XYZ file of C-alpha atoms in Angstrom:
766
model
C 6.032 2.592 17.430
C 4.368 5.814 16.294
C 1.239 6.684 18.265
C -1.433 9.030 16.989
C -4.684 10.273 18.434
C -7.409 7.796 19.438
C -9.142 8.556 16.125
C -6.406 6.686 14.312
C -7.376 3.190 15.338
C -10.170 1.483 17.199
C -9.282 -0.320 20.411
C -10.187 -3.947 20.765
C -12.654 -3.001 23.510
C -14.468 -0.579 21.195
C -14.488 -3.191 18.457
C -16.122 -5.692 20.797
C -18.848 -3.154 21.633
C -19.595 -2.596 17.961
C -19.804 -6.331 17.283
C -21.922 -6.948 20.383
C -24.444 -4.367 19.164
C -24.825 -6.225 15.897
C -25.025 -9.634 17.550
C -27.890 -8.459 19.732
C -29.702 -7.140 16.674
C -29.014 -10.125 14.472
C -29.490 -12.963 16.917
C -26.599 -14.921 15.434
C -22.814 -14.897 15.132
C -20.367 -12.753 13.256
C -21.975 -11.953 9.943
C -22.275 -10.429 6.470
C -25.161 -10.098 4.109
C -26.112 -13.312 2.317
C -26.286 -14.312 -1.274
C -30.049 -14.790 -1.273
C -32.144 -15.308 -4.358
C -33.045 -12.033 -6.021
C -35.794 -13.608 -8.090
C -38.050 -16.590 -7.610
C -36.365 -18.365 -10.495
C -33.131 -18.489 -8.483
C -34.561 -20.665 -5.713
C -34.509 -24.381 -6.555
C -37.520 -26.384 -5.447
C -35.559 -28.327 -2.862
C -34.943 -25.166 -0.810
C -38.629 -24.906 0.162
C -39.258 -26.016 3.763
C -41.328 -29.161 4.142
C -43.560 -27.570 6.776
C -44.894 -25.100 4.245
C -43.592 -21.990 5.998
C -41.981 -19.151 4.086
C -38.946 -19.092 6.323
C -35.917 -20.449 4.464
C -32.541 -19.430 3.142
C -32.715 -19.197 -0.646
C -30.187 -20.501 -3.125
C -29.098 -18.715 -6.278
C -27.763 -19.644 -9.658
C -24.138 -18.673 -10.317
C -21.816 -18.940 -13.307
C -18.551 -19.288 -11.399
C -17.628 -22.345 -13.493
C -18.698 -20.694 -16.789
C -21.987 -22.629 -16.687
C -25.048 -22.216 -14.508
C -25.043 -24.093 -11.215
C -26.540 -23.782 -7.753
C -24.349 -21.944 -5.299
C -24.665 -24.768 -2.763
C -23.468 -27.431 -5.204
C -20.661 -25.490 -6.899
C -17.236 -26.915 -5.907
C -15.569 -23.506 -5.631
C -14.812 -21.205 -2.691
C -17.318 -18.558 -3.710
C -19.165 -15.615 -2.159
C -22.034 -13.799 -3.829
C -23.622 -10.422 -3.159
C -27.006 -10.114 -4.871
C -28.819 -7.055 -6.177
C -31.255 -7.024 -3.240
C -28.354 -6.720 -0.781
C -26.712 -4.049 -2.947
C -29.918 -2.004 -2.852
C -30.682 -2.588 0.839
C -27.274 -1.353 1.990
C -26.912 1.437 -0.586
C -23.802 -0.324 -1.931
C -22.676 2.165 -4.544
C -19.090 1.115 -5.296
C -16.906 -1.942 -4.744
C -15.333 -0.210 -1.725
C -18.663 -0.521 0.059
C -18.006 -4.282 0.114
C -14.932 -3.758 2.327
C -14.860 -6.246 5.185
C -18.077 -8.022 4.190
C -16.649 -11.012 2.296
C -14.331 -13.459 4.107
C -10.784 -13.561 2.816
C -11.348 -10.419 0.747
C -9.521 -7.158 1.480
C -10.112 -3.793 -0.137
C -9.065 -0.507 1.392
C -11.833 2.064 1.800
C -9.801 4.564 -0.184
C -7.799 4.726 -3.418
C -6.066 6.936 -5.951
C -9.397 7.610 -7.703
C -12.871 6.011 -7.386
C -12.208 4.183 -10.673
C -9.005 2.620 -9.272
C -9.687 -0.460 -7.158
C -6.996 -2.532 -5.419
C -8.104 -5.988 -4.254
C -6.464 -8.666 -2.089
C -7.721 -12.231 -1.655
C -6.228 -14.494 0.994
C -3.356 -12.062 1.536
C -2.329 -11.741 -2.128
C -2.760 -8.625 -4.262
C -0.863 -5.888 -6.016
C -0.820 -2.407 -4.487
C 0.563 -0.810 -7.658
C -2.275 -0.326 -10.184
C -0.022 -0.112 -13.249
C 1.115 -3.736 -12.912
C -1.038 -6.810 -13.552
C -3.517 -7.383 -10.730
C -3.190 -10.616 -8.757
C -6.990 -10.598 -8.442
C -8.552 -10.790 -11.908
C -11.579 -8.529 -12.426
C -14.291 -9.161 -15.010
C -17.309 -7.200 -16.136
C -19.481 -10.095 -17.297
C -17.004 -12.033 -19.483
C -14.586 -9.164 -20.179
C -11.276 -9.054 -18.334
C -9.926 -5.731 -17.009
C -6.112 -5.959 -17.175
C -5.394 -2.910 -14.971
C -6.800 -1.879 -11.610
C -7.165 1.660 -12.948
C -10.372 1.032 -14.920
C -12.486 -0.713 -12.289
C -16.212 -0.436 -11.614
C -17.320 2.876 -10.118
C -21.049 2.169 -9.740
C -23.115 -0.981 -9.206
C -26.459 0.337 -10.531
C -27.269 -2.463 -12.995
C -25.435 -5.263 -11.199
C -27.377 -8.501 -10.843
C -24.766 -9.962 -8.525
C -21.082 -9.857 -7.620
C -19.289 -13.217 -7.577
C -16.020 -13.379 -5.662
C -13.973 -16.520 -6.365
C -11.174 -17.271 -3.924
C -8.095 -19.175 -5.022
C -6.301 -19.422 -8.379
C -8.441 -19.190 -11.500
C -6.063 -20.890 -13.881
C -8.305 -22.946 -16.139
C -11.678 -21.477 -17.090
C -11.261 -17.716 -17.155
C -9.680 -15.460 -19.729
C -6.657 -14.300 -17.797
C -4.776 -16.440 -15.316
C -4.926 -15.105 -11.770
C -3.055 -16.412 -8.748
C -5.216 -14.979 -5.948
C -8.767 -15.159 -7.281
C -11.318 -13.364 -9.406
C -14.133 -10.863 -9.018
C -16.984 -11.001 -11.522
C -19.512 -8.205 -11.891
C -22.560 -9.802 -13.515
C -24.715 -7.067 -15.048
C -28.413 -7.414 -15.745
C -29.427 -8.700 -19.165
C -32.325 -7.069 -21.044
C -35.699 -8.740 -20.542
C -38.947 -8.908 -22.508
C -40.865 -7.565 -19.547
C -40.800 -3.788 -19.225
C -38.831 -2.789 -16.138
C -38.143 0.694 -14.832
C -36.055 1.462 -11.760
C -34.860 4.838 -10.544
C -33.552 6.296 -7.335
C -32.325 9.635 -6.054
C -30.379 10.131 -2.839
C -28.995 13.034 -0.835
C -26.972 13.072 2.346
C -23.880 14.028 4.295
C -21.115 15.972 2.545
C -23.673 16.986 -0.089
C -23.821 13.435 -1.344
C -25.995 13.237 -4.452
C -26.762 9.967 -6.214
C -28.947 9.551 -9.293
C -29.442 6.081 -10.761
C -31.764 4.812 -13.453
C -32.420 1.522 -15.228
C -34.933 0.656 -17.935
C -35.379 -2.607 -19.827
C -37.931 -4.061 -22.209
C -38.757 -5.433 -25.634
C -38.135 -3.371 -28.771
C -39.421 -6.176 -31.016
C -41.307 -8.725 -28.892
C -39.693 -12.126 -29.041
C -36.738 -10.878 -31.095
C -35.030 -7.784 -29.677
C -34.794 -6.418 -26.142
C -32.755 -3.547 -24.739
C -31.708 -2.033 -21.443
C -30.087 1.214 -20.360
C -28.486 2.010 -17.021
C -27.189 5.448 -16.014
C -25.543 6.579 -12.797
C -24.164 9.766 -11.319
C -22.470 9.778 -7.911
C -20.927 12.768 -6.200
C -20.052 14.078 -2.776
C -17.895 16.791 -1.290
C -14.491 15.868 0.001
C -14.144 13.922 3.230
C -10.738 15.461 3.904
C -9.951 19.061 4.835
C -6.936 20.810 3.321
C -6.020 24.089 5.076
C -3.194 24.745 2.594
C -5.577 25.234 -0.346
C -8.569 26.027 1.917
C -10.990 23.442 0.532
C -12.327 19.952 0.994
C -10.635 17.189 -0.987
C -11.034 13.451 -1.612
C -14.392 14.116 -3.237
C -16.225 12.029 -5.847
C -17.684 13.049 -9.209
C -18.402 10.079 -11.497
C -20.946 9.581 -14.273
C -21.465 6.367 -16.223
C -23.846 4.359 -18.328
C -24.355 0.938 -19.893
C -26.523 0.050 -22.914
C -27.403 -3.528 -23.874
C -29.148 -5.149 -26.835
C -30.302 -8.777 -26.723
C -31.113 -10.255 -30.136
C -32.880 -13.665 -30.170
C -34.061 -14.383 -33.750
C -34.339 -18.134 -33.058
C -34.462 -20.419 -30.056
C -30.923 -21.599 -30.828
C -29.129 -18.285 -31.372
C -28.757 -15.155 -29.305
C -26.488 -12.142 -29.436
C -25.825 -9.751 -26.563
C -24.232 -6.381 -27.410
C -22.971 -4.107 -24.625
C -21.684 -0.536 -24.676
C -20.519 1.245 -21.545
C -18.578 4.295 -20.427
C -17.630 6.207 -17.289
C -16.183 9.660 -16.669
C -14.335 10.240 -13.403
C -13.519 13.820 -12.415
C -13.141 13.153 -8.705
C -10.119 14.530 -6.942
C -7.250 12.097 -6.634
C -6.327 10.807 -3.192
C -4.762 13.207 -0.721
C -2.845 11.541 2.090
C -2.966 12.419 5.772
C 0.490 12.712 7.403
C 1.054 11.208 10.822
C 3.068 14.346 11.665
C 2.447 17.418 9.479
C 5.316 19.818 8.850
C 4.349 23.209 10.305
C 7.664 25.061 10.065
C 11.399 24.917 9.534
C 12.874 23.419 6.369
C 12.868 20.004 4.778
C 16.362 19.465 6.136
C 15.240 20.514 9.650
C 11.459 20.297 9.795
C 9.217 21.339 12.668
C 6.374 18.878 13.133
C 2.874 19.531 14.413
C 0.195 17.327 15.942
C -1.659 14.665 13.983
C -5.013 15.778 12.562
C -7.429 13.091 11.361
C -8.554 13.299 7.741
C -6.469 16.420 7.123
C -3.991 16.825 4.286
C -1.654 19.767 3.762
C -0.679 19.088 0.131
C -0.257 22.242 -1.922
C -1.525 21.213 -5.370
C -5.105 21.706 -6.554
C -7.156 18.620 -7.489
C -6.714 17.453 -11.073
C -8.230 14.258 -12.450
C -9.525 13.666 -15.953
C -10.193 9.944 -16.224
C -12.535 7.935 -18.415
C -13.223 4.355 -19.424
C -15.255 2.898 -22.289
C -16.008 -0.514 -23.684
C -17.929 -2.528 -26.238
C -18.544 -6.260 -26.232
C -20.492 -8.876 -28.163
C -21.401 -12.350 -26.914
C -22.827 -14.661 -29.567
C -24.253 -18.033 -28.539
C -25.482 -20.826 -30.795
C -26.890 -24.191 -29.781
C -25.376 -26.696 -32.212
C -27.544 -29.523 -30.898
C -28.995 -30.741 -27.622
C -25.470 -31.485 -26.360
C -23.259 -28.668 -27.634
C -23.339 -24.860 -27.460
C -20.712 -22.537 -28.896
C -19.987 -19.001 -27.710
C -17.990 -16.159 -29.207
C -17.051 -13.361 -26.805
C -15.414 -10.245 -28.269
C -14.583 -7.029 -26.459
C -12.846 -3.709 -26.974
C -11.988 -1.479 -24.025
C -10.062 1.723 -23.445
C -9.267 3.979 -20.546
C -7.255 7.110 -19.904
C -6.066 9.183 -16.995
C -4.889 12.332 -18.729
C -3.817 14.198 -16.736
C -3.933 13.251 -13.085
C -2.017 15.113 -10.385
C -1.367 12.700 -7.545
C 0.255 13.755 -4.271
C 2.366 11.332 -2.227
C 3.280 13.345 0.858
C 0.322 15.284 2.282
C 2.671 18.113 3.253
C 2.724 21.801 2.245
C 5.459 23.382 0.154
C 8.591 23.409 2.294
C 11.872 25.315 1.962
C 14.567 22.815 1.003
C 17.171 24.039 3.485
C 18.392 27.237 5.105
C 21.055 27.501 2.404
C 18.577 26.763 -0.422
C 15.233 28.404 0.457
C 13.556 27.087 -2.714
C 10.049 25.806 -1.941
C 9.645 22.157 -2.961
C 7.057 19.412 -2.908
C 8.405 16.363 -1.155
C 6.687 13.826 -3.378
C 4.221 14.404 -6.191
C 3.294 12.868 -9.532
C 1.768 14.173 -12.742
C 0.640 11.147 -14.746
C -0.856 10.348 -18.127
C -2.018 6.773 -18.638
C -3.624 5.408 -21.803
C -4.736 1.834 -22.402
C -6.535 -0.071 -25.111
C -7.306 -3.765 -25.209
C -8.978 -6.338 -27.425
C -10.021 -9.805 -26.311
C -11.517 -12.667 -28.274
C -12.716 -15.957 -26.852
C -14.222 -18.971 -28.611
C -15.857 -21.357 -26.190
C -17.513 -24.755 -26.583
C -19.732 -26.213 -23.879
C -20.994 -29.772 -23.934
C -23.115 -32.196 -21.950
C -23.143 -35.934 -22.652
C -24.854 -37.911 -19.953
C -22.658 -37.871 -16.840
C -19.933 -35.802 -18.567
C -19.951 -32.036 -19.084
C -17.119 -29.820 -20.253
C -16.144 -26.263 -21.138
C -13.204 -25.564 -23.434
C -11.975 -22.826 -25.674
C -9.385 -20.530 -27.156
C -8.549 -17.086 -25.786
C -6.606 -14.094 -27.093
C -5.793 -10.763 -25.452
C -3.988 -7.759 -26.892
C -3.198 -4.777 -24.700
C -1.260 -1.570 -25.266
C -0.608 0.313 -22.037
C 1.327 3.573 -22.184
C 2.406 5.635 -19.218
C 3.983 9.046 -18.771
C 4.705 9.711 -15.118
C 6.628 12.754 -13.924
C 7.747 12.033 -10.390
C 8.968 14.507 -7.814
C 10.848 12.900 -4.949
C 12.796 15.475 -3.001
C 14.507 14.103 0.084
C 16.659 16.087 2.477
C 18.230 12.827 3.670
C 20.338 12.782 0.504
C 23.682 14.555 0.861
C 22.906 17.069 -1.850
C 23.279 20.827 -1.850
C 20.210 21.218 -4.096
C 16.915 19.363 -4.467
C 16.751 16.617 -7.077
C 15.055 17.421 -10.374
C 11.742 15.860 -11.421
C 12.124 12.664 -13.442
C 9.828 11.708 -16.313
C 9.205 7.963 -16.804
C 7.753 7.247 -20.246
C 6.837 3.623 -20.949
C 4.805 1.478 -23.311
C 3.941 -2.193 -22.799
C 2.349 -4.281 -25.544
C 0.984 -7.671 -24.587
C -0.136 -10.645 -26.665
C -1.701 -13.468 -24.682
C -2.740 -16.753 -26.332
C -4.392 -19.548 -24.365
C -6.251 -22.844 -24.791
C -8.243 -24.359 -21.947
C -10.481 -27.316 -21.140
C -12.235 -28.333 -17.941
C -14.670 -31.189 -17.485
C -16.718 -32.932 -14.834
C -17.423 -36.649 -14.700
C -20.356 -37.699 -12.561
C -19.195 -41.146 -11.456
C -22.327 -41.716 -9.383
C -25.328 -39.583 -8.526
C -23.275 -38.189 -5.634
C -19.599 -38.383 -6.664
C -18.074 -36.040 -9.285
C -14.502 -35.676 -10.486
C -13.194 -32.451 -12.083
C -10.173 -32.221 -14.341
C -8.976 -29.133 -16.192
C -6.014 -27.266 -17.560
C -4.932 -24.171 -19.456
C -1.861 -23.629 -21.584
C -0.916 -19.996 -22.182
C 1.779 -18.069 -23.999
C 2.328 -14.408 -23.241
C 4.640 -12.086 -25.131
C 5.475 -8.573 -23.977
C 7.294 -5.787 -25.797
C 8.505 -2.926 -23.649
C 9.952 0.487 -24.466
C 10.954 2.944 -21.785
C 12.722 6.259 -21.363
C 13.843 8.205 -18.307
C 14.063 11.966 -18.859
C 15.214 14.541 -16.331
C 13.233 17.789 -16.188
C 13.745 21.144 -14.549
C 11.176 22.565 -12.147
C 9.534 24.422 -15.038
C 8.694 21.112 -16.711
C 11.257 21.243 -19.508
C 13.576 18.296 -20.368
C 17.237 18.864 -19.572
C 20.435 16.982 -20.361
C 21.533 14.666 -17.573
C 23.660 11.590 -17.066
C 20.562 10.026 -15.488
C 18.652 10.031 -18.796
C 18.295 6.641 -20.508
C 16.247 4.578 -22.982
C 15.442 0.864 -22.932
C 13.792 -1.715 -25.173
C 13.000 -5.287 -24.253
C 10.900 -8.257 -25.297
C 10.196 -11.569 -23.587
C 7.891 -14.595 -23.841
C 6.469 -16.530 -20.883
C 4.731 -19.910 -21.137
C 2.814 -21.806 -18.500
C 0.456 -24.713 -17.910
C -2.035 -24.526 -15.043
C -3.900 -27.736 -14.183
C -6.744 -28.386 -11.766
C -7.907 -31.641 -10.195
C -10.983 -31.770 -7.983
C -13.526 -34.055 -6.408
C -16.936 -33.321 -4.910
C -19.455 -35.462 -3.073
C -23.119 -34.777 -2.290
C -23.335 -36.599 1.043
C -27.014 -35.742 1.498
C -29.341 -33.407 -0.423
C -28.204 -30.596 1.918
C -24.555 -31.501 2.603
C -22.023 -30.972 -0.184
C -18.243 -31.391 0.119
C -15.403 -30.624 -2.254
C -11.608 -30.664 -2.477
C -9.164 -29.582 -5.175
C -5.568 -28.951 -6.116
C -5.093 -26.122 -8.588
C -2.306 -24.022 -10.008
C -2.408 -20.336 -10.930
C -0.033 -17.878 -12.583
C 0.428 -14.124 -12.673
C 2.109 -12.939 -15.848
C 5.686 -11.702 -15.933
C 6.524 -8.240 -17.216
C 8.894 -5.281 -17.165
C 9.661 -2.627 -14.581
C 7.431 0.331 -15.410
C 8.883 2.161 -12.384
C 12.505 2.068 -13.555
C 14.694 4.955 -12.376
C 17.797 3.920 -14.331
C 18.848 1.692 -17.197
C 20.160 -0.781 -14.638
C 16.690 -1.151 -13.057
C 14.698 -1.455 -16.333
C 14.568 -5.237 -16.025
C 12.001 -7.965 -16.661
C 10.489 -9.802 -13.713
C 9.317 -13.392 -13.827
C 5.822 -14.813 -13.640
C 4.663 -15.952 -10.216
C 3.003 -19.302 -9.607
C 0.826 -20.709 -6.854
C -0.311 -24.204 -6.023
C -3.455 -24.213 -3.920
C -4.765 -27.076 -1.807
C -8.383 -26.455 -0.860
C -11.292 -28.275 0.708
C -14.645 -27.330 2.101
C -18.304 -28.043 2.644
C -21.614 -26.325 1.902
C -24.549 -27.273 4.085
C -28.156 -26.370 4.850
C -29.748 -27.257 8.188
C -33.033 -26.951 10.080
C -35.162 -27.363 6.985
C -33.121 -24.759 5.077
C -33.334 -22.151 7.832
C -29.609 -22.268 8.548
C -26.716 -22.385 6.084
C -23.103 -23.065 7.064
C -20.343 -23.049 4.425
C -16.638 -23.345 5.187
C -13.375 -23.656 3.253
C -9.811 -24.382 4.314
C -6.821 -23.642 2.086
C -3.052 -23.618 1.731
C -1.374 -21.509 -0.985
C 2.225 -22.305 -1.942
C 3.694 -19.323 -3.856
C 6.876 -19.360 -5.900
C 8.447 -16.198 -7.366
C 5.866 -13.945 -5.739
C 6.078 -10.601 -7.531
C 7.437 -7.752 -5.398
C 9.956 -4.930 -5.337
C 13.394 -6.356 -4.520
C 17.098 -5.583 -4.664
C 18.727 -7.498 -7.506
C 22.043 -7.532 -9.321
C 21.551 -5.762 -12.637
C 23.149 -7.441 -15.670
C 23.617 -3.970 -17.126
C 26.287 -2.794 -14.679
C 26.630 -5.647 -12.158
C 25.399 -3.442 -9.290
C 22.576 -3.873 -6.814
C 19.416 -1.992 -7.822
C 15.828 -1.820 -6.605
C 13.475 -3.194 -9.254
C 10.246 -5.065 -9.776
C 11.281 -8.663 -9.162
C 10.244 -11.841 -7.335
C 10.311 -13.196 -3.794
C 11.445 -16.824 -4.122
C 8.903 -18.413 -1.786
C 5.874 -17.499 0.333
C 2.707 -19.105 1.583
C -0.724 -18.220 2.926
C -3.088 -20.509 4.805
C -6.359 -20.257 6.661
C -10.077 -20.841 6.578
C -13.280 -18.987 5.703
C -16.692 -19.440 7.293
C -20.012 -18.152 5.956
C -23.352 -18.637 7.680
C -26.858 -17.465 6.934
C -29.913 -17.952 9.136
C -33.586 -17.184 8.616
C -35.291 -18.229 11.862
C -38.543 -16.439 10.950
C -39.979 -15.088 7.700
C -39.208 -11.585 8.979
C -35.607 -12.020 10.125
C -32.504 -12.902 8.132
C -29.086 -12.891 9.806
C -25.659 -13.784 8.530
C -22.223 -14.525 9.953
C -18.840 -14.527 8.206
C -15.326 -15.030 9.503
C -11.916 -15.656 7.994
C -8.572 -16.535 9.540
C -5.367 -15.942 7.577
C -1.694 -16.729 8.156
C 0.866 -15.352 5.690
C 4.641 -15.652 5.556
C 7.577 -14.897 3.305
C 9.391 -18.233 3.476
C 12.362 -16.974 1.480
C 12.880 -13.295 0.637
C 16.450 -12.286 1.561
C 16.745 -9.236 -0.725
C 13.658 -7.108 -0.160
C 15.712 -3.917 0.152
C 19.156 -2.379 0.233
C 21.500 -0.511 -2.079
C 24.719 -2.456 -1.474
C 25.457 -6.088 -0.756
C 26.383 -5.163 2.809
C 22.990 -3.574 3.560
C 20.579 -6.114 2.088
C 17.351 -6.348 4.059
C 15.802 -9.793 4.501
C 12.082 -10.088 5.217
C 12.069 -13.874 5.442
C 9.575 -14.778 8.153
C 7.582 -11.551 7.812
C 3.862 -11.247 7.173
C 2.652 -10.284 3.720
C 1.194 -6.761 3.546
C -2.546 -6.145 3.741
C -3.284 -9.512 5.335
C -5.240 -9.076 8.598
C -5.201 -12.230 10.713
C -8.949 -12.107 11.401
C -11.810 -10.611 9.416
C -15.263 -10.730 10.950
C -18.504 -9.235 9.755
C -22.087 -9.307 10.831
C -25.507 -8.170 9.764
C -29.241 -8.746 9.910
C -32.359 -7.654 8.062
C -35.626 -7.476 9.988
C -39.020 -6.744 8.500
C -40.496 -5.069 11.546
C -44.024 -6.039 12.713
C -45.256 -2.461 13.029
C -48.877 -1.446 12.541
C -48.520 0.806 9.526
C -49.941 0.414 5.997
C -46.827 -0.970 4.369
C -43.518 -2.570 5.278
C -40.734 -1.218 7.484
C -37.346 -2.961 7.307
C -34.309 -2.471 9.498
C -30.854 -3.684 8.484
C -27.532 -3.615 10.298
C -24.030 -4.542 9.306
C -20.716 -4.441 11.162
C -17.184 -5.344 10.110
C -14.029 -5.938 12.113
C -10.497 -6.801 11.083
C -7.329 -7.153 13.070
C -4.173 -5.146 12.402
C -1.999 -5.574 9.333
C 1.167 -4.146 7.813
C 1.325 -1.868 4.790
C 4.810 -2.999 3.745
C 6.925 -6.119 3.386
C 9.353 -4.914 6.088
C 6.692 -5.037 8.821
C 7.906 -1.693 10.200
C 5.996 -0.784 13.340
C 5.287 2.651 11.862
C 3.551 0.988 8.886
C 1.266 -1.112 11.052
C -2.419 -0.306 10.640
C -4.391 -0.954 13.812
C -7.531 -3.039 14.180
C -10.624 -1.479 12.641
C -14.360 -1.852 13.218
C -17.250 -0.186 11.402
C -20.977 -0.154 12.040
C -23.610 0.543 9.361
C -27.395 0.529 9.618
C -30.415 1.459 7.572
C -34.184 1.646 7.691
C -36.645 1.587 4.794
C -40.379 2.040 4.307
C -42.547 0.829 1.418
C -46.253 1.755 1.502
C -48.659 -1.108 0.920
C -49.380 -1.642 -2.781
C -46.964 1.096 -3.877
C -43.926 0.984 -6.157
C -41.692 3.303 -4.185
C -39.417 2.945 -1.176
C -37.944 5.551 1.129
C -34.770 4.592 2.989
C -32.122 6.137 5.222
C -28.683 4.521 5.403
C -25.919 5.373 7.831
C -22.338 4.218 7.291
C -19.495 4.280 9.807
C -21.953 5.308 12.504
C -19.253 5.373 15.186
C -17.308 7.898 13.064
C -14.166 5.813 13.320
C -11.273 7.278 11.308
C -8.344 4.993 10.483
C -5.435 4.766 8.110
C -5.993 2.257 5.330
C -2.263 2.080 4.675
C 0.788 3.873 6.057
C 3.904 4.415 3.953
C 7.208 6.232 4.325
C 7.699 9.366 2.234
C 11.503 9.424 2.075
C 12.111 12.015 4.802
C 12.618 11.275 8.530
C 9.276 10.970 10.359
C 7.353 11.390 7.099
C 4.770 8.616 7.483
C 1.427 9.095 5.818
C -1.496 7.361 4.169
C -5.121 7.509 3.026
C -7.933 7.369 5.552
C -11.481 6.067 5.359
C -14.596 8.258 5.013
C -16.187 9.554 8.240
C -19.788 8.980 9.284
C -22.284 9.559 6.470
C -26.068 9.439 6.393
C -27.932 9.284 3.090
C -31.688 9.372 2.397
C -32.881 7.686 -0.797
C -36.138 7.604 -2.737
C -36.428 4.583 -5.054
C -39.120 3.730 -7.604
C -39.713 0.430 -9.408
C -42.209 -0.299 -12.155
C-alpha cells in the first residue's frame, strides 16, 4: 500500500477526537443539521408541545411525492436541508453538504464548481458526460448531465434528497435517487435579503434576493443574484500560482401570475457563468527529474500540483421554464411544466496527471504532458410534462405524460502519453468528437388509497421509451493540434431504442399520531446509451440500461412531546446490468476491447438513521448515521485486453461507498447578557475509507476522513442585520477525495479537499 504524509488521511484516533468535541457541544449522538421549519406555516399544529413551552422539533412541508405532505408522514426515505440551515452554516454550494446527509456521498472537489458528482447508497456515475445515476432537479426541471449542476444556493428554500429509485413520479428514471433544489417562489410581501462575506484565500461572496408584488393580487416577482470567488486552494510551483480557485456568477428571475384563484403561472429564467479554474490533481509522488521512461520521484506535497498548463475554463448554463396550474374543480388540478436549458464548456483545459512537462525518454527528449484534455461540450434540452392530480375521498393520485429531448455534443482532445508502451515515440493526441440525441417518452401514474384513518396503500408505475441516435469520430492529431492521417481514425453511427416499466408498491401505517411506518418495493432504471469515450471503432458500442429493485422499510417518530425525533430506514438494492467500464467482445472485429458496458449483478444494503433533539428552546442538536455494504455479485470482465488477462472484480466493493458515514451538529442560542442574540453552531462529519475504483487496488484506497466546522453569529435586538463568522475544516485536514492511476508506474494522483477557511459575513433582511 502507498503511504503518504500524515496530512493525507485522518487516523481513527483523530477522528474520534473530532467527534467527541461535537458530542460534548451538542449533548446528543452523531449528528447533522435538521430539516426544521423555515416558516411558521411549515409547522403543523400537532407539533406544538402540550405543556405550552416553545421547545419542540418542527415539521416541514415537502413535495417529494409531487404533492405537499408533512415530512414525518411521507412514506419515502427523505432528508431535507432548509434555508435556515443553509444560511447558518454558510452553505454556498452542494459540496458544502458533503457528509451531512446519511447515505449521500459527494466529493469535496470536482472538475469545475458547476460539475457535481453524487452517489446515493453506493451508486453513482463518476463520469459527468454519461447519464447520472442520481437524478438532479431544479424545481421540476431535470438536469440530464452532471456538468450543469447548481453552483450557488442563494434562493434555495430547501434541498430534498430522496434515497432509492425514483421510477414512477419524476421526469427521468433514476436508479439511485434524486436531489431536488426547491427555489423560493415570489411572494406578495416585499422581501429583501443581502449578504456580503470575506475570508480566507480572498474569499468574496455577494448574494442578493428581492421579492414582492408588481401588481398586488395578480403579479409578483423575485430576483436572486450571486457571485462567489476565492483564490486557489492548491499551489502550483510549475506555473508559480495558486490554482483550484472559484469564480462563478449567477442569477434567477421569477414571475408569478395569479389572475384568478384557480389559475397560476410561474415563469423562471436563470443563468450562471463559471470561469473558475478546472481541477488540478495532486500526485502521490511528483516527478522531479529523469524522463517519463525513467522518472525520478520526489516527496508527496499536500495540495500541490505540478501540471504545466495555465487554467482555462469558459463554462455557462442557462434555462427558462414555465409551470402553469389550473384547478379544474375541487377534486382535480392540471399542471403543464415546460423547460428549455442549455450549457457549454467551451473550451476547458483539464489536466489528468498533476505532473510537469517531462522528457519522453533519453532517446526522445521531447517534452510531453502525461495526460491532459482540451474539451468542448455543448448541450441543449427541452422537457414537457402534463400532470393531473386528483383527490376523491380516501383516494389521491398523480399521473401524467413526460417528454425529454436532449442534444449533447462533445469534442474532447485527449493526451495520454505512457512510457509503459513499447513505443519509440510518444503517442499522438486523439480527438473524440461525438453527438448524442435523445428522445424520452413516458407515462406515469401513482395513487394512494387510505383504507382506514391509519392504513394507506400506494401503487404506481411508469412506462418509458427512450431512443438515442449517436454519431462519433476519432481523429488523430499532431502535437500542433492539426489532424493527421492514421489507421486509428474512424467514424461511427448508431441508433437504439430502450423500453422499460418501473412499478412501485408500498404500504404505510400511522401507529400513533407520532409514530409512522412504511415499506415499499420499487424498481428503477438508468437509461442505456453509447460509448462517448470510444478509442476505436471496435469500442464504439451501445451499453444497456441498468435496473434496480429496491426493498425498503422504515419509521418516522417523534418523542418526548416533540422534543426528540428519530427516523430510520433499512434497504436492499438488487442491481442488474450496473453500468460500468468493462472488457467486452466487440462485434466489429471479434476482439476484446474496453468499453462502457454493464456489470451483470451487484447489490447494496444498509440502514440510515436521522435524529433531531431540542431539549430546550435554546438548543437544537442532531444525529445522523448510515451503514452501507456494497458488492459486485457478478463482474468477471472489469478489465483486460486479452481473454487470458481478464480481471474479475466479483466480490469487490463498489467505488465511493464508505461503510460508515456519521455526522453531528448543534445550534445553541447562548444566554449571554448582550442586547441581541448570539448563536453558536457546530458540525462534524466522519466517514470510513472507500475505494476510488472497481478493482479495489490498495493504492486507490482513500482513508477515513473527519471534518469539523463551527460558526458564531450576532443579531442586535430589534435589528435586521446579522454578523457571523464561519470556520470550515477547522482541523485543517487534507485528504484525497479520489485516487486514480495515470498510466505510468507509480503515477497515482487525485483531487484534494479545501484546507481550513474562515469567512466573516454581514447579512441584512428586510
